[in-house]
Coordinates of C-alpha atoms in Angstrom, one line a residue:
M137 CA 30.7 -13.8 32.6
A138 CA 27.2 -15.6 31.7
G139 CA 24.2 -14.0 33.4
T140 CA 22.2 -16.7 35.2
G141 CA 18.5 -15.1 34.4
L142 CA 19.4 -14.0 30.8
V143 CA 18.1 -15.1 27.6
A144 CA 20.3 -18.3 26.0
G145 CA 22.8 -17.0 23.9
E146 CA 23.2 -13.9 25.8
V147 CA 26.3 -13.0 27.6
V148 CA 27.3 -9.8 30.4
V149 CA 30.8 -9.0 30.2
D150 CA 31.7 -7.6 33.6
A151 CA 34.8 -5.8 32.2
L152 CA 35.1 -2.3 32.3
P153 CA 38.4 -1.9 30.1
Y154 CA 38.4 2.4 30.0
F155 CA 38.6 2.4 34.2
D156 CA 40.1 -1.3 35.3
Q157 CA 43.6 -0.7 35.8
G158 CA 46.5 -3.1 36.1
Y159 CA 46.2 -4.5 32.5
E160 CA 50.4 -3.3 31.8
A161 CA 51.7 -5.0 35.0
P162 CA 53.9 -7.8 35.1
G163 CA 52.7 -11.0 34.3
V164 CA 49.1 -9.8 33.2
R165 CA 49.3 -10.3 29.6
E166 CA 51.6 -13.6 29.9
A167 CA 48.6 -14.9 32.1
A168 CA 45.9 -13.9 29.1
A169 CA 48.1 -15.4 27.0
A170 CA 48.2 -18.7 28.7
L171 CA 44.1 -18.7 29.2
V172 CA 43.5 -18.7 25.3
E173 CA 46.0 -21.5 25.0
E174 CA 44.8 -23.3 27.2
E175 CA 41.4 -22.6 24.9
T176 CA 42.5 -23.5 22.3
R177 CA 44.3 -26.8 23.5
R178 CA 40.6 -27.6 24.3
Y179 CA 39.5 -27.4 20.9
R180 CA 40.3 -29.7 18.8
P181 CA 37.9 -29.1 15.7
T182 CA 37.8 -32.5 13.5
K183 CA 38.3 -32.9 9.7
N184 CA 34.1 -32.8 9.2
Y185 CA 33.7 -29.7 11.5
L186 CA 32.2 -27.5 8.4
S187 CA 29.2 -30.9 8.0
Y188 CA 26.4 -28.7 9.0
L189 CA 27.4 -26.7 5.6
T190 CA 25.4 -27.6 2.1
A191 CA 27.7 -28.2 -1.0
P192 CA 28.4 -25.3 -2.5
D193 CA 27.1 -25.4 -6.0
Y194 CA 29.2 -23.6 -8.2
S195 CA 27.9 -23.7 -11.3
A196 CA 25.2 -21.3 -9.9
F197 CA 26.3 -18.6 -12.0
E198 CA 27.4 -20.2 -14.9
T199 CA 26.5 -19.5 -18.1
D200 CA 26.8 -21.7 -21.5
I201 CA 29.7 -19.7 -23.0
M202 CA 31.7 -20.4 -19.6
R203 CA 30.8 -23.8 -18.6
N204 CA 32.1 -24.2 -22.8
E205 CA 35.6 -22.7 -21.9
F206 CA 35.6 -24.3 -18.6
E207 CA 35.6 -27.6 -20.5
R208 CA 37.6 -26.7 -23.3
L209 CA 40.4 -25.4 -20.3
A210 CA 39.7 -28.7 -18.5
A211 CA 40.2 -30.6 -21.7
R212 CA 43.9 -28.6 -22.4
Q213 CA 42.5 -27.6 -25.7
P214 CA 43.9 -24.4 -27.3
I215 CA 41.9 -21.3 -27.5
E216 CA 40.0 -20.4 -31.0
L217 CA 41.3 -17.5 -32.7
L218 CA 39.5 -14.4 -34.2
S219 CA 38.4 -15.7 -37.4
M220 CA 39.2 -12.9 -40.1
K221 CA 37.9 -14.5 -42.8
R222 CA 34.7 -12.0 -43.3
Y223 CA 38.1 -9.1 -44.0
E224 CA 39.3 -11.0 -47.0
L225 CA 38.2 -10.6 -50.2
P226 CA 39.1 -13.3 -52.3
A227 CA 38.6 -13.7 -55.9
P228 CA 37.2 -16.3 -58.1
S229 CA 38.8 -19.5 -58.0
S230 CA 40.5 -20.3 -61.6
G231 CA 37.3 -22.7 -62.5
Q232 CA 35.2 -19.7 -62.1
K233 CA 36.7 -17.1 -63.8
N234 CA 34.0 -17.3 -66.9
D235 CA 31.0 -17.6 -63.6
I236 CA 29.3 -14.3 -63.4
T237 CA 27.4 -15.4 -60.1
A238 CA 31.1 -15.7 -58.2
W239 CA 31.8 -12.6 -59.9
Q240 CA 28.5 -11.0 -58.3
E241 CA 29.6 -12.3 -55.2
C242 CA 33.1 -10.9 -54.9
V243 CA 31.3 -7.8 -55.6
N244 CA 28.3 -7.6 -52.8
N245 CA 31.3 -9.1 -50.4
S246 CA 33.7 -5.4 -51.4
M247 CA 30.4 -3.4 -50.9
A248 CA 29.6 -4.8 -47.6
Q249 CA 33.3 -4.7 -46.5
L250 CA 33.5 -0.9 -47.8
E251 CA 30.4 0.2 -46.4
H252 CA 31.9 -1.5 -43.3
Q253 CA 34.5 0.3 -43.3
A254 CA 32.3 3.5 -43.6
V255 CA 30.6 2.6 -40.7
R256 CA 33.5 2.6 -38.7
I257 CA 35.4 5.8 -40.0
E258 CA 31.8 7.4 -39.1
N259 CA 32.4 6.0 -35.2
L260 CA 35.7 7.5 -35.2
E261 CA 34.7 11.0 -36.2
L262 CA 31.7 10.6 -33.9
M263 CA 34.4 9.5 -31.0
S264 CA 36.7 12.5 -32.1
Q265 CA 34.0 14.9 -31.7
H266 CA 31.9 14.4 -29.0
G267 CA 34.0 10.9 -26.9
C268 CA 36.1 13.2 -25.1
N269 CA 33.1 14.9 -23.6
A270 CA 31.6 12.2 -22.5
W271 CA 34.8 10.5 -20.7
K272 CA 35.2 13.8 -18.4
V273 CA 31.6 13.1 -17.9
Y274 CA 32.5 9.7 -16.7
N275 CA 35.0 10.7 -14.9
E276 CA 33.4 13.8 -13.1
N277 CA 30.6 10.8 -12.2
L278 CA 33.6 8.6 -11.1
V279 CA 34.8 11.8 -8.6
H280 CA 31.8 12.0 -7.7
M281 CA 31.1 8.5 -6.5
I282 CA 34.5 8.4 -3.9
E283 CA 33.7 11.4 -2.7
H284 CA 30.3 10.1 -1.6
A285 CA 32.1 6.9 -0.3
Q286 CA 34.5 9.3 1.6
K287 CA 31.5 11.1 3.4
E288 CA 30.0 7.8 4.0
L289 CA 33.7 6.6 5.9
Q290 CA 33.8 9.8 7.6
K291 CA 30.7 9.3 8.8
L292 CA 30.9 5.9 9.8
R293 CA 34.9 6.3 11.4
K294 CA 32.9 9.5 13.6
H295 CA 29.9 7.0 14.7
I296 CA 32.5 4.5 15.9
Q297 CA 34.8 7.3 17.6
D298 CA 31.3 8.5 19.1
L299 CA 30.5 5.1 20.1
N300 CA 34.0 4.5 21.9
W301 CA 33.3 8.0 23.4
Q302 CA 30.1 6.8 24.8
R303 CA 31.2 3.3 26.2
K304 CA 34.4 5.4 27.6
N305 CA 32.1 7.7 29.0
M306 CA 29.6 5.0 30.7
Q307 CA 32.8 2.7 32.0
L308 CA 34.0 5.6 34.3
T309 CA 30.5 6.7 35.5
A310 CA 30.2 3.3 36.2
G311 CA 33.4 3.0 37.9
S312 CA 33.1 6.0 40.3
K313 CA 29.9 4.4 41.4
L314 CA 31.7 1.3 41.9
R315 CA 34.5 3.1 43.7
E316 CA 31.9 5.4 45.5
M317 CA 30.1 1.9 46.5
E318 CA 33.5 0.4 47.3
S319 CA 34.6 2.7 49.8
K320 CA 31.1 3.6 51.1
H321 CA 31.2 -0.6 51.7
K322 CA 34.3 -0.4 53.7
S323 CA 33.9 2.6 55.8
T324 CA 30.3 0.8 56.9
K325 CA 31.9 -2.2 57.3
T326 CA 34.8 -0.5 59.8
K327 CA 32.2 1.0 61.1
R328 CA 30.3 -1.7 62.2
M329 CA 33.4 -3.4 63.9
R330 CA 34.2 -0.8 65.6
N331 CA 30.4 -1.3 67.2
E332 CA 30.7 -4.4 67.8
T333 CA 33.9 -4.1 69.6
T334 CA 32.1 -1.3 71.7
A335 CA 29.2 -3.7 72.7
R336 CA 31.7 -6.5 73.4
N337 CA 33.4 -4.3 75.7
W338 CA 30.3 -3.5 77.2
R339 CA 29.4 -7.1 77.6
R340 CA 33.0 -8.2 79.7
W341 CA 32.6 -4.9 81.4
N342 CA 29.0 -5.8 82.5
A343 CA 29.9 -9.3 83.5
N344 CA 33.0 -8.6 85.2
G345 CA 31.2 -5.8 87.1
R346 CA 29.1 -8.7 89.1
G347 CA 25.7 -8.4 86.7
V348 CA 25.1 -4.2 87.0
T349 CA 22.1 -3.3 84.6
D350 CA 20.5 -0.1 86.0
L351 CA 20.9 2.0 88.4
T352 CA 19.2 1.0 91.8
D353 CA 21.4 -2.5 91.5
A354 CA 24.1 0.2 91.1
K355 CA 23.9 2.0 94.4
K356 CA 22.6 -1.0 96.4
L357 CA 25.9 -2.7 95.4
N358 CA 28.2 0.2 94.5
P359 CA 27.2 3.4 97.0
K360 CA 30.2 5.4 96.2
P361 CA 29.3 8.4 93.7
T362 CA 32.2 8.0 91.4
V363 CA 30.9 4.3 90.6
R364 CA 26.9 5.8 90.1
K365 CA 29.3 8.3 87.8
Q366 CA 31.3 5.5 86.2
N367 CA 27.9 3.6 85.6
M368 CA 26.1 6.6 84.1
K369 CA 28.8 7.5 81.8
V370 CA 29.4 3.7 80.5
K371 CA 25.1 3.6 80.0
K372 CA 25.1 7.0 78.2
Q373 CA 28.1 5.5 75.9
F374 CA 26.1 2.3 75.1
C375 CA 22.8 4.1 74.4
C376 CA 25.0 6.1 71.8
T377 CA 26.5 3.2 69.8
L378 CA 23.1 1.4 70.1
Y379 CA 21.8 4.7 68.1
T380 CA 24.6 4.8 65.9
C381 CA 24.3 0.8 65.1
T382 CA 20.7 1.7 64.1
L383 CA 21.3 4.4 62.0
E384 CA 24.0 3.3 60.4
L385 CA 22.0 0.3 59.5
K386 CA 19.0 2.1 58.1
V387 CA 21.2 4.1 56.0

């Protein structure tokens, strides 16, 4: 139920799910499902219901390598295999058997390959010495990250639980006040009806008593002591009723 005096977009929910009763009553779930179904039937989304959104830019995070690879996939071309040419040690061709320059290039290539293999061996030796500890440190960092994430998750769950408890306490307090006010309203309404009935009976009795309004008229018209006592009793009852009505209206 939207409030009339609220800012546009604000909605006041008048349901108290922690206090209200009757959700499990027969027919309640079916009635709620029928309301949802009716609303979904009224909502007719069109094909251009996302027209207010801008067109997505899929190339915003593309690099040149990614773009070339996407173009290759679009053209259905096979992937380029890894070149192993630099690892080869070809000898000079038959026409260059006596060429010193060609042999010098082959020797330089062999020395470069040997140096590269020596560097790889050094890296493997370093990894065998320090790689295990580095991997342990990496795993410890992962464990710390997991523990931190779990603590944050527990905090969020506790916050959600505290929020639900707070909502429950607020709704139960509001429900108790509503029940008290409803009981007070019913009691006041019952008292008012009883007072109105008493006043109506008094007016009817007064009209049937030939307009007797005070003790002087009562003595003139009804000199009998029993009648005077009855008039006095009725007047006292009427005065008490008026006084009670006044107090209840003030409350």
